[in-house]
CSV table of C-alpha atoms in Angstrom, one decimal:
chain,number,residue,atom,x,y,z
A,1,MET,CA,20.7,-32.8,-40.0
A,2,ASP,CA,18.2,-35.5,-39.0
A,3,SER,CA,17.1,-38.3,-41.3
A,4,GLN,CA,14.0,-36.6,-42.5
A,5,THR,CA,15.2,-33.1,-43.4
A,6,VAL,CA,17.8,-31.5,-45.6
A,7,ASP,CA,19.8,-28.6,-44.2
A,8,ALA,CA,18.1,-25.6,-45.7
A,9,SER,CA,19.1,-23.0,-43.1
A,10,PRO,CA,20.2,-19.8,-44.6
A,11,GLN,CA,23.9,-19.5,-45.2
A,12,THR,CA,26.2,-17.0,-46.8
A,13,GLY,CA,28.3,-17.9,-49.7
A,14,GLU,CA,31.2,-18.6,-47.2
A,15,GLY,CA,29.0,-21.0,-45.2
A,16,ARG,CA,28.3,-18.6,-42.3
A,17,PRO,CA,24.8,-18.2,-40.8
A,18,ALA,CA,23.1,-15.3,-42.6
A,19,ALA,CA,20.4,-12.8,-42.0
A,20,THR,CA,16.9,-14.3,-42.0
A,21,LEU,CA,13.5,-12.9,-43.0
A,22,LYS,CA,10.9,-12.4,-40.3
A,23,ARG,CA,9.8,-15.7,-38.8
A,24,ASN,CA,6.1,-16.6,-38.2
A,25,ALA,CA,4.8,-13.6,-40.0
A,26,LEU,CA,2.4,-15.3,-42.4
A,27,GLY,CA,-0.4,-17.9,-42.1
A,28,VAL,CA,-2.1,-19.8,-44.9
A,29,LEU,CA,-4.5,-16.9,-45.8
A,30,GLY,CA,-1.7,-14.4,-45.8
A,31,ILE,CA,0.3,-16.5,-48.3
A,32,LEU,CA,-2.8,-17.2,-50.3
A,33,PHE,CA,-3.5,-13.4,-50.8
A,34,PHE,CA,0.0,-12.9,-52.1
A,35,VAL,CA,-0.5,-15.8,-54.6
A,36,LEU,CA,-3.9,-14.6,-55.7
A,37,SER,CA,-2.6,-11.0,-56.1
A,38,ALA,CA,0.2,-12.2,-58.3
A,39,GLN,CA,-2.4,-13.9,-60.5
A,40,ALA,CA,-4.5,-10.8,-60.6
A,41,PRO,CA,-7.8,-12.5,-61.1
A,42,LEU,CA,-9.7,-9.7,-62.7
A,43,THR,CA,-6.8,-9.0,-65.1
A,44,GLY,CA,-6.7,-12.7,-66.0
A,45,ILE,CA,-10.4,-12.9,-66.6
A,46,ALA,CA,-10.7,-9.6,-68.5
A,47,GLY,CA,-7.5,-10.1,-70.4
A,48,ALA,CA,-7.1,-13.8,-71.1
A,49,VAL,CA,-10.7,-15.2,-71.3
A,50,PRO,CA,-11.8,-13.1,-74.4
A,51,ILE,CA,-8.7,-14.2,-76.3
A,52,ALA,CA,-9.0,-17.9,-75.2
A,53,VAL,CA,-12.6,-17.9,-76.5
A,54,ALA,CA,-12.1,-15.9,-79.7
A,55,VAL,CA,-8.8,-17.5,-80.8
A,56,GLY,CA,-8.9,-20.7,-78.9
A,57,ASN,CA,-11.7,-23.2,-78.6
A,58,GLY,CA,-14.7,-20.9,-78.2
A,59,ALA,CA,-17.3,-22.1,-75.6
A,60,GLY,CA,-14.9,-24.9,-74.5
A,61,ALA,CA,-12.4,-22.3,-73.1
A,62,PRO,CA,-13.5,-22.8,-69.4
A,63,ALA,CA,-12.5,-26.5,-69.7
A,64,ALA,CA,-9.0,-25.4,-70.6
A,65,TYR,CA,-8.8,-23.8,-67.2
A,66,ALA,CA,-9.8,-27.0,-65.6
A,67,ILE,CA,-7.2,-29.0,-67.6
A,68,ALA,CA,-4.5,-26.4,-66.8
A,69,GLY,CA,-5.4,-26.6,-63.1
A,70,ALA,CA,-5.0,-30.4,-63.2
A,71,VAL,CA,-1.5,-30.1,-64.7
A,72,ILE,CA,-0.5,-27.5,-62.1
A,73,LEU,CA,-2.0,-29.7,-59.3
A,74,LEU,CA,0.1,-32.6,-60.5
A,75,PHE,CA,3.2,-30.4,-60.5
A,76,SER,CA,2.3,-29.2,-57.0
A,77,VAL,CA,2.4,-32.7,-55.5
A,78,GLY,CA,6.2,-33.0,-56.1
A,79,PHE,CA,6.7,-29.3,-55.4
A,80,VAL,CA,5.1,-29.7,-52.0
A,81,ALA,CA,7.0,-32.9,-51.3
A,82,MET,CA,10.3,-31.0,-51.9
A,83,GLY,CA,9.0,-28.1,-49.8
A,84,ARG,CA,8.6,-30.3,-46.7
A,85,HIS,CA,12.4,-30.8,-46.7
A,86,VAL,CA,13.8,-27.6,-48.2
A,87,VAL,CA,12.6,-24.2,-46.8
A,88,ASN,CA,14.3,-21.2,-48.5
A,89,ALA,CA,13.1,-17.9,-50.0
A,90,GLY,CA,14.8,-18.9,-53.3
A,91,ALA,CA,12.2,-21.6,-53.9
A,92,PHE,CA,12.7,-22.6,-57.5
A,93,TYR,CA,16.4,-22.3,-57.7
A,94,THR,CA,16.9,-24.0,-54.3
A,95,TYR,CA,14.7,-26.9,-55.3
A,96,ILE,CA,16.3,-27.3,-58.7
A,97,GLY,CA,19.8,-26.9,-57.2
A,98,LYS,CA,19.1,-29.7,-54.7
A,99,GLY,CA,18.3,-32.2,-57.5
A,100,LEU,CA,20.1,-31.0,-60.6
A,101,GLY,CA,23.2,-29.3,-59.0
A,102,ARG,CA,24.2,-25.8,-58.0
A,103,THR,CA,25.1,-24.6,-61.5
A,104,THR,CA,21.7,-25.5,-62.9
A,105,GLY,CA,20.0,-24.1,-59.8
A,106,SER,CA,21.8,-20.8,-60.2
A,107,GLY,CA,20.9,-20.6,-63.9
A,108,SER,CA,17.2,-21.2,-62.9
A,109,ALA,CA,17.5,-18.4,-60.3
A,110,ALA,CA,18.4,-16.0,-63.1
A,111,VAL,CA,15.4,-17.3,-65.1
A,112,ALA,CA,13.1,-16.9,-62.1
A,113,LEU,CA,14.3,-13.4,-61.5
A,114,PHE,CA,13.9,-12.7,-65.2
A,115,ALA,CA,10.3,-14.1,-65.1
A,116,TYR,CA,9.1,-12.1,-62.1
A,117,CYS,CA,10.7,-8.8,-63.2
A,118,THR,CA,9.4,-9.1,-66.8
A,119,VAL,CA,5.8,-10.0,-65.7
A,120,GLN,CA,5.9,-7.1,-63.2
A,121,ALA,CA,7.1,-4.7,-65.9
A,122,ALA,CA,4.3,-6.0,-68.2
A,123,MET,CA,1.8,-5.2,-65.5
A,124,TYR,CA,3.2,-1.7,-65.1
A,125,GLY,CA,2.4,-1.2,-68.8
A,126,LEU,CA,-1.2,-2.2,-68.5
A,127,TYR,CA,-1.5,-0.5,-65.2
A,128,GLY,CA,-0.2,2.8,-66.4
A,129,PHE,CA,-2.5,2.7,-69.5
A,130,THR,CA,-5.5,1.9,-67.3
A,131,VAL,CA,-4.9,4.5,-64.7
A,132,SER,CA,-4.1,7.2,-67.3
A,133,GLY,CA,-7.4,6.4,-69.0
A,134,LEU,CA,-9.3,6.6,-65.7
A,135,VAL,CA,-7.8,9.9,-64.8
A,136,GLU,CA,-8.6,11.4,-68.2
A,137,HIS,CA,-12.1,10.0,-68.1
A,138,TYR,CA,-12.9,11.6,-64.7
A,139,SER,CA,-10.8,14.7,-64.8
A,140,GLY,CA,-10.1,15.4,-68.4
A,141,ALA,CA,-6.3,15.6,-67.6
A,142,HIS,CA,-4.1,13.6,-69.9
A,143,ILE,CA,-1.0,12.3,-68.0
A,144,ALA,CA,1.3,9.8,-69.8
A,145,TRP,CA,1.0,6.2,-68.7
A,146,TRP,CA,4.6,6.0,-67.7
A,147,VAL,CA,4.2,8.8,-65.1
A,148,TRP,CA,1.7,6.7,-63.3
A,149,ALA,CA,4.0,3.7,-63.6
A,150,LEU,CA,7.0,5.6,-62.1
A,151,ALA,CA,4.8,7.0,-59.3
A,152,THR,CA,3.5,3.6,-58.4
A,153,MET,CA,7.0,2.2,-58.3
A,154,VAL,CA,7.7,4.5,-55.4
A,155,VAL,CA,4.6,3.4,-53.6
A,156,VAL,CA,5.4,-0.3,-54.1
A,157,GLN,CA,9.0,0.3,-52.8
A,158,VAL,CA,7.6,1.9,-49.6
A,159,LEU,CA,5.1,-0.9,-49.1
A,160,GLY,CA,7.6,-3.6,-49.7
A,161,ALA,CA,10.0,-2.1,-47.2
A,162,ALA,CA,7.3,-1.7,-44.6
A,163,GLY,CA,7.1,-5.4,-43.9
A,164,ILE,CA,5.4,-8.5,-45.2
A,165,GLU,CA,2.4,-8.2,-42.9
A,166,LEU,CA,1.4,-4.8,-44.1
A,167,GLY,CA,1.7,-6.0,-47.7
A,168,ALA,CA,-0.5,-8.9,-47.0
A,169,LYS,CA,-3.2,-6.7,-45.5
A,170,VAL,CA,-3.1,-4.3,-48.5
A,171,LEU,CA,-3.4,-7.2,-51.0
A,172,ALA,CA,-6.2,-8.8,-49.0
A,173,VAL,CA,-8.4,-5.7,-49.5
A,174,PHE,CA,-7.8,-5.6,-53.3
A,175,VAL,CA,-8.1,-9.3,-53.9
A,176,LEU,CA,-11.3,-9.6,-52.0
A,177,ALA,CA,-12.8,-6.7,-53.9
A,178,GLU,CA,-12.1,-8.1,-57.4
A,179,PHE,CA,-12.9,-11.7,-56.4
A,180,SER,CA,-16.2,-10.7,-54.9
A,181,ILE,CA,-17.7,-8.9,-57.8
A,182,LEU,CA,-16.7,-11.7,-60.3
A,183,LEU,CA,-17.8,-14.5,-58.0
A,184,VAL,CA,-21.2,-12.8,-57.2
A,185,PHE,CA,-21.8,-12.3,-60.9
A,186,ALA,CA,-21.0,-16.0,-61.6
A,187,LEU,CA,-23.2,-17.3,-58.7
A,188,VAL,CA,-26.1,-15.1,-59.7
A,189,THR,CA,-25.8,-16.2,-63.3
A,190,PHE,CA,-25.6,-19.9,-62.2
A,191,PHE,CA,-28.6,-19.7,-59.9
A,192,LYS,CA,-30.7,-17.9,-62.5
A,193,GLY,CA,-30.1,-20.9,-64.8
A,194,GLY,CA,-27.5,-19.3,-67.1
A,195,GLY,CA,-28.0,-17.1,-70.2
A,196,PRO,CA,-30.2,-17.4,-73.3
A,197,GLU,CA,-29.2,-21.1,-73.9
A,198,GLY,CA,-29.3,-22.1,-70.2
A,199,LEU,CA,-26.2,-23.4,-68.4
A,200,ASP,CA,-25.5,-26.0,-71.1
A,201,PHE,CA,-22.8,-27.9,-69.3
A,202,GLY,CA,-22.2,-30.1,-72.4
A,203,GLY,CA,-21.8,-27.0,-74.7
A,204,THR,CA,-18.7,-26.1,-72.7
A,205,PHE,CA,-17.3,-29.3,-71.0
A,206,SER,CA,-18.1,-32.0,-73.5
A,207,PRO,CA,-15.1,-33.5,-75.5
A,208,GLY,CA,-16.5,-32.0,-78.7
A,209,ALA,CA,-16.6,-28.5,-77.1
A,210,VAL,CA,-13.2,-28.8,-75.6
A,211,LEU,CA,-11.5,-30.0,-78.8
A,212,GLN,CA,-13.1,-27.5,-81.2
A,213,GLY,CA,-11.1,-24.7,-82.7
A,214,ALA,CA,-7.6,-24.4,-81.3
A,215,PRO,CA,-7.7,-25.9,-77.8
A,216,GLY,CA,-3.9,-25.6,-77.4
A,217,VAL,CA,-4.2,-21.8,-77.6
A,218,ALA,CA,-6.9,-21.7,-74.9
A,219,LEU,CA,-4.8,-24.0,-72.7
A,220,MET,CA,-1.8,-21.8,-73.2
A,221,PHE,CA,-3.7,-18.7,-72.0
A,222,ALA,CA,-5.2,-20.7,-69.1
A,223,VAL,CA,-1.8,-21.7,-67.8
A,224,ALA,CA,-0.6,-18.1,-68.2
A,225,SER,CA,-3.4,-16.9,-66.0
A,226,MET,CA,-2.3,-19.2,-63.2
A,227,PHE,CA,1.3,-18.0,-63.1
A,228,GLY,CA,2.4,-17.1,-59.6
A,229,PHE,CA,1.1,-19.9,-57.4
A,230,GLU,CA,4.6,-21.1,-56.7
A,231,ALA,CA,5.2,-18.0,-54.5
A,232,THR,CA,3.8,-20.1,-51.6
A,233,ALA,CA,7.3,-21.6,-51.2
A,234,ILE,CA,9.1,-18.2,-51.5
A,235,TYR,CA,7.4,-17.1,-48.3
A,236,GLY,CA,8.3,-20.3,-46.5
A,237,GLU,CA,10.9,-18.6,-44.3
A,238,GLU,CA,8.2,-16.1,-43.1
A,239,ALA,CA,5.4,-18.6,-42.7
A,240,ARG,CA,4.1,-20.0,-39.4
A,241,GLU,CA,4.9,-23.7,-39.3
A,242,PRO,CA,6.1,-23.7,-42.9
A,243,HIS,CA,6.1,-27.5,-43.2
A,244,LYS,CA,2.3,-27.3,-42.7
A,245,THR,CA,1.5,-23.8,-44.0
A,246,VAL,CA,3.2,-23.9,-47.4
A,247,PRO,CA,1.6,-27.2,-48.5
A,248,ARG,CA,-1.8,-26.1,-47.4
A,249,ALA,CA,-1.4,-22.7,-49.1
A,250,THR,CA,-0.1,-24.3,-52.3
A,251,TYR,CA,-3.0,-26.8,-52.7
A,252,LEU,CA,-5.5,-24.2,-51.6
A,253,SER,CA,-4.3,-21.6,-54.1
A,254,VAL,CA,-4.2,-24.0,-57.0
A,255,THR,CA,-7.7,-25.3,-56.1
A,256,VAL,CA,-9.2,-21.9,-55.6
A,257,VAL,CA,-7.7,-20.4,-58.7
A,258,THR,CA,-8.7,-23.3,-60.9
A,259,GLY,CA,-12.2,-23.4,-59.6
A,260,PHE,CA,-12.6,-19.6,-59.8
A,261,PHE,CA,-11.3,-19.3,-63.4
A,262,ALA,CA,-13.2,-22.3,-64.7
A,263,PHE,CA,-16.5,-21.3,-63.0
A,264,VAL,CA,-16.4,-17.6,-63.8
A,265,SER,CA,-15.4,-18.2,-67.5
A,266,TRP,CA,-18.2,-20.8,-67.8
A,267,MET,CA,-20.7,-18.3,-66.6
A,268,LEU,CA,-19.4,-15.7,-69.0
A,269,VAL,CA,-19.8,-18.2,-71.8
A,270,SER,CA,-23.3,-19.0,-70.5
A,271,SER,CA,-24.3,-15.3,-70.4
A,272,TYR,CA,-23.8,-15.1,-74.1
A,273,GLY,CA,-24.7,-18.7,-75.0
A,274,PRO,CA,-22.2,-21.3,-76.3
A,275,SER,CA,-23.4,-20.7,-79.9
A,276,LYS,CA,-22.8,-17.0,-79.8
A,277,VAL,CA,-19.9,-16.5,-77.4
A,278,THR,CA,-17.1,-16.9,-80.0
A,279,ALA,CA,-18.5,-14.1,-82.2
A,280,ALA,CA,-19.0,-11.9,-79.1
A,281,ALA,CA,-15.4,-12.3,-78.0
A,282,GLY,CA,-14.1,-11.7,-81.5
A,283,LYS,CA,-16.1,-8.5,-81.8
A,284,ALA,CA,-14.6,-7.3,-78.5
A,285,LEU,CA,-11.1,-8.0,-79.7
A,286,ALA,CA,-11.8,-6.3,-83.1
A,287,GLY,CA,-13.0,-3.2,-81.2
A,288,GLY,CA,-9.7,-2.9,-79.4
A,289,ASP,CA,-11.0,-3.4,-75.9
A,290,SER,CA,-11.3,-7.1,-74.8
A,291,THR,CA,-12.6,-6.1,-71.4
A,292,VAL,CA,-16.0,-5.2,-73.0
A,293,PHE,CA,-16.6,-9.0,-73.4
A,294,VAL,CA,-16.4,-9.4,-69.6
A,295,PHE,CA,-17.7,-6.1,-68.3
A,296,ALA,CA,-20.9,-6.0,-70.5
A,297,PRO,CA,-22.6,-9.1,-69.1
A,298,ILE,CA,-21.7,-8.0,-65.5
A,299,ALA,CA,-23.2,-4.6,-66.2
A,300,ALA,CA,-26.3,-6.2,-67.7
A,301,GLN,CA,-26.7,-8.2,-64.5
A,302,PHE,CA,-26.1,-5.5,-61.9
A,303,GLY,CA,-26.5,-2.2,-63.7
A,304,GLY,CA,-24.4,0.5,-65.4
A,305,TRP,CA,-22.5,1.5,-62.3
A,306,VAL,CA,-20.4,-1.6,-62.9
A,307,ASN,CA,-18.8,0.1,-65.9
A,308,ASP,CA,-17.4,2.7,-63.5
A,309,VAL,CA,-16.3,0.3,-60.8
A,310,LEU,CA,-14.7,-2.5,-62.8
A,311,PRO,CA,-12.0,-0.4,-64.5
A,312,ILE,CA,-11.0,0.9,-61.1
A,313,LEU,CA,-10.9,-2.7,-59.8
A,314,LEU,CA,-8.8,-3.6,-62.8
A,315,ALA,CA,-6.3,-1.0,-61.8
A,316,THR,CA,-6.2,-2.2,-58.2
A,317,SER,CA,-5.9,-5.8,-59.4
A,318,LEU,CA,-2.8,-4.8,-61.4
A,319,PHE,CA,-1.4,-2.9,-58.4
A,320,ALA,CA,-1.8,-5.9,-56.2
A,321,GLY,CA,0.0,-8.1,-58.8
A,322,ILE,CA,2.8,-5.6,-59.1
A,323,LEU,CA,3.3,-5.5,-55.3
A,324,ALA,CA,3.2,-9.3,-55.1
A,325,PHE,CA,5.9,-9.7,-57.8
A,326,HIS,CA,8.0,-7.0,-56.2
A,327,ASN,CA,8.0,-9.0,-53.0
A,328,SER,CA,8.8,-12.3,-54.8
A,329,ALA,CA,11.7,-10.7,-56.9
A,330,ASN,CA,13.3,-8.9,-54.0
A,331,ARG,CA,13.3,-12.2,-52.0
A,332,TYR,CA,15.1,-13.9,-54.9
A,333,LEU,CA,17.7,-11.1,-54.9
A,334,PHE,CA,18.1,-11.4,-51.1
A,335,SER,CA,18.4,-15.2,-51.2
A,336,LEU,CA,21.0,-15.1,-54.1
A,337,SER,CA,23.0,-12.6,-52.0
A,338,ARG,CA,23.0,-15.0,-49.1
A,339,GLU,CA,24.4,-17.7,-51.5
A,340,GLY,CA,27.2,-15.4,-52.5
A,341,LEU,CA,26.0,-15.0,-56.1
A,342,LEU,CA,25.1,-11.4,-55.7
A,343,PRO,CA,26.7,-8.5,-53.7
A,344,GLU,CA,26.5,-8.8,-49.9
A,345,ARG,CA,24.6,-5.5,-49.6
A,346,LEU,CA,21.5,-7.1,-51.1
A,347,ARG,CA,21.0,-9.3,-48.0
A,348,THR,CA,20.6,-6.2,-45.8
A,349,LEU,CA,17.3,-6.2,-43.8
A,350,ASN,CA,15.6,-3.2,-42.1
A,351,HIS,CA,14.1,-3.2,-38.7
A,352,ARG,CA,11.0,-4.9,-40.1
A,353,HIS,CA,13.1,-7.8,-41.4
A,354,SER,CA,12.3,-6.7,-45.0
A,355,PRO,CA,15.0,-6.9,-47.7
A,356,TRP,CA,14.8,-3.2,-48.5
A,357,VAL,CA,18.1,-2.9,-50.4
A,358,ALA,CA,17.0,-5.8,-52.6
A,359,GLY,CA,13.7,-4.0,-53.0
A,360,ILE,CA,15.5,-0.9,-54.3
A,361,VAL,CA,17.4,-2.9,-56.8
A,362,GLN,CA,14.2,-4.6,-57.9
A,363,THR,CA,12.5,-1.2,-58.4
A,364,ALA,CA,15.5,0.0,-60.4
A,365,ILE,CA,15.2,-3.1,-62.6
A,366,ALA,CA,11.5,-2.2,-63.2
A,367,VAL,CA,12.5,1.3,-64.2
A,368,LEU,CA,15.1,-0.1,-66.7
A,369,LEU,CA,12.6,-2.5,-68.2
A,370,VAL,CA,9.7,0.0,-68.5
A,371,MET,CA,11.3,3.3,-69.5
A,372,PRO,CA,12.7,2.2,-72.9
A,373,PHE,CA,9.2,1.6,-74.1
A,374,ALA,CA,8.1,5.0,-72.8
A,375,LEU,CA,11.1,6.8,-74.4
A,376,ALA,CA,10.5,5.0,-77.7
A,377,GLY,CA,6.8,6.0,-77.6
A,378,LYS,CA,5.6,2.4,-77.8
A,379,ASP,CA,2.1,1.3,-76.9
A,380,PRO,CA,2.3,0.0,-73.3
A,381,VAL,CA,-0.4,-2.7,-73.9
A,382,LEU,CA,0.5,-3.9,-77.4
A,383,THR,CA,4.3,-4.0,-76.7
A,384,LEU,CA,5.3,-3.8,-73.0
A,385,PHE,CA,2.4,-5.8,-71.6
A,386,SER,CA,2.1,-8.3,-74.4
A,387,TRP,CA,5.8,-9.0,-75.0
A,388,PHE,CA,6.9,-9.3,-71.4
A,389,SER,CA,3.9,-11.3,-70.1
A,390,GLY,CA,4.5,-13.8,-72.9
A,391,VAL,CA,8.3,-14.2,-72.2
A,392,GLY,CA,7.6,-14.3,-68.5
A,393,VAL,CA,5.2,-17.2,-68.9
A,394,LEU,CA,7.6,-19.1,-71.0
A,395,ALA,CA,10.4,-18.6,-68.5
A,396,CYS,CA,8.1,-19.8,-65.7
A,397,MET,CA,7.1,-22.9,-67.6
A,398,LEU,CA,10.8,-23.8,-68.0
A,399,LEU,CA,11.2,-23.5,-64.2
A,400,TYR,CA,8.2,-25.7,-63.6
A,401,PHE,CA,9.6,-28.4,-65.8
A,402,LEU,CA,13.1,-28.3,-64.3
A,403,THR,CA,11.6,-28.4,-60.8
A,404,SER,CA,9.6,-31.5,-61.6
A,405,VAL,CA,12.7,-33.3,-62.9
A,406,SER,CA,14.7,-32.1,-59.9
A,407,VAL,CA,12.1,-33.5,-57.5
A,408,ILE,CA,12.4,-36.9,-59.1
A,409,VAL,CA,16.2,-36.9,-59.0
A,410,PHE,CA,16.3,-35.5,-55.4
A,411,PHE,CA,14.1,-38.2,-54.0
A,412,ARG,CA,15.9,-41.0,-55.9
A,413,ARG,CA,19.1,-39.9,-54.3
A,414,ARG,CA,17.8,-39.1,-50.8
A,415,ARG,CA,15.2,-41.5,-49.6
A,416,LEU,CA,13.6,-38.9,-47.4
A,417,ASP,CA,10.2,-39.6,-48.8
A,418,THR,CA,9.4,-43.0,-50.4
A,419,ARG,CA,5.9,-42.4,-51.5
A,420,PRO,CA,5.8,-43.2,-55.3
A,421,TRP,CA,2.9,-40.9,-56.1
A,422,ASN,CA,4.4,-37.8,-54.4
A,423,THR,CA,8.0,-38.2,-55.5
A,424,LEU,CA,7.8,-40.0,-58.9
A,425,ILE,CA,4.5,-40.5,-60.6
A,426,ALA,CA,2.8,-37.1,-60.1
A,427,PRO,CA,6.1,-35.1,-60.8
A,428,ALA,CA,6.7,-37.2,-63.9
A,429,VAL,CA,3.1,-36.8,-65.3
A,430,GLY,CA,3.3,-33.1,-64.3
A,431,ALA,CA,6.6,-32.7,-66.2
A,432,LEU,CA,5.0,-34.3,-69.3
A,433,GLY,CA,2.0,-32.0,-69.1
A,434,ILE,CA,4.3,-28.9,-68.6
A,435,ALA,CA,6.4,-30.0,-71.5
A,436,ALA,CA,3.3,-30.1,-73.7
A,437,VAL,CA,2.4,-26.6,-72.5
A,438,ILE,CA,5.9,-25.4,-73.4
A,439,TRP,CA,5.5,-26.8,-76.8
A,440,LEU,CA,2.1,-25.1,-77.2
A,441,VAL,CA,3.6,-21.8,-76.0
A,442,LEU,CA,6.5,-22.0,-78.5
A,443,THR,CA,4.2,-23.0,-81.3
A,444,ASN,CA,1.8,-20.1,-80.6
A,445,PHE,CA,4.2,-17.6,-79.2
A,446,THR,CA,3.6,-15.0,-81.8
A,447,THR,CA,-0.1,-15.1,-81.0
A,448,LEU,CA,0.6,-15.0,-77.2
A,449,ILE,CA,2.7,-11.8,-77.5
A,450,GLY,CA,0.6,-10.2,-80.3
A,451,GLY,CA,3.8,-9.4,-82.2
A,452,ASP,CA,5.7,-10.4,-85.2
A,453,ALA,CA,7.9,-13.5,-85.8
A,454,THR,CA,11.2,-11.6,-85.3
A,455,THR,CA,10.2,-10.2,-82.0
A,456,ALA,CA,8.9,-13.6,-80.9
A,457,THR,CA,12.2,-15.2,-81.8
A,458,TRP,CA,14.3,-12.8,-79.8
A,459,LEU,CA,12.0,-13.1,-76.8
A,460,VAL,CA,12.1,-16.9,-76.9
A,461,LEU,CA,15.9,-16.9,-77.2
A,462,ALA,CA,16.2,-14.6,-74.2
A,463,VAL,CA,15.0,-17.4,-71.8
A,464,PRO,CA,17.8,-19.9,-72.5
A,465,ALA,CA,20.3,-17.0,-72.7
A,466,VAL,CA,19.4,-16.0,-69.2
A,467,LEU,CA,19.6,-19.6,-68.0
A,468,LEU,CA,23.2,-19.9,-69.4
A,469,LEU,CA,24.2,-16.5,-68.1
A,470,GLY,CA,23.1,-17.4,-64.6
A,471,ALA,CA,24.8,-20.8,-64.7
A,472,GLY,CA,28.0,-19.4,-66.1
A,473,THR,CA,28.1,-16.7,-63.4
A,474,ALA,CA,27.7,-19.4,-60.7
A,475,ARG,CA,30.6,-21.4,-62.1
A,476,ILE,CA,32.8,-18.3,-62.1
A,477,VAL,CA,31.8,-17.3,-58.5
A,478,HIS,CA,32.2,-20.8,-57.1
A,479,GLY,CA,35.4,-21.4,-59.1
A,480,ARG,CA,34.2,-24.4,-61.0
């Protein structure tokens, strides 16, 4: 080990060199597409923006995305600094383990796996509902949402096992399609001078606009929409020149996503007018279909054909997110197997260097999470999607916080990087910002999941329970 790096080469639990994922398979853009797919831009815009406007701070909601992006960017500074010295598909748990110890790191691995699998299951709920509606609309055939979810699990398993390059190409097509139509709408609206009240920058980004209503709720949904950017580090082992590629992909993804969500949501606000947008969003929510709030102004701009295309793009957006989280989760399972925390079989790679056994296990987890809702006859959007997306976001916020603290501890112990901004100031400020977001999520958790207080309590308690379970398992496995 030289003076500038920490030994992060893959090892088995017994210290032997282990199987590795395919080297030099992804560049900056390939990783970027995986990150953007996990964030499902159209899903985030159509699902979160109407709620952030109606329940949050109205016309000031776009500013919440800018603030959330700033918090995530501060977090990314320390995250990237750690990533220059630790390259491992375990990302979060490896980083946390380096600073806060193996037990805490193992507990965080369980939380990360929990977060990715619950968010993916949530997406299966909305995806199944969306596809079922599309098929019924165009063919008249009513096929239950869970049938489409199960069928898609098979497709995702096949694509995941086919190799990381193919997955990146599939995601690139879907991401570019949804990004393009939203961005073109926003640009056209901007260059036309906005909606009935003009662009009205102050009506959205002034302090008065930002602080009206419930800005905390808007900030909470804004952060939730950005969930998944940390996957840049998960693909570090498969990246070309990871010490350069991962930092570039991380900063690029945070910048692109922040700018995209802030700009598109601002143009949505402008299309209605700051004085009328809250009522419009509230009406869409009351009607039971929040996507109307987003789809209507786009259709008004480009024509009625948009109403046929956007629901299809919403389905492909969700599919891309599902595939991205499948790849993230199976790499966690693979990495935990290399560490000796999970059965050795999970570290098996196929001829494409894909962790196909871990992929099968991840798919089985998806089935176990999704099917109880189907068997109980629950609404896939109001329960499966709402509940699991909420708890997944809370779990990820905890990981962000622990990672920021770990970065500070790690660089205080190992003077591998002595830059105060990168290793102390930015991580500390980022940790404070994330702690504030966690408090907002906990305070408004019932609103976030759209459920009752009892359900919210059980879901919140599940996160520390998983952390303790993972930490306890590690202590038993390692004999201390």
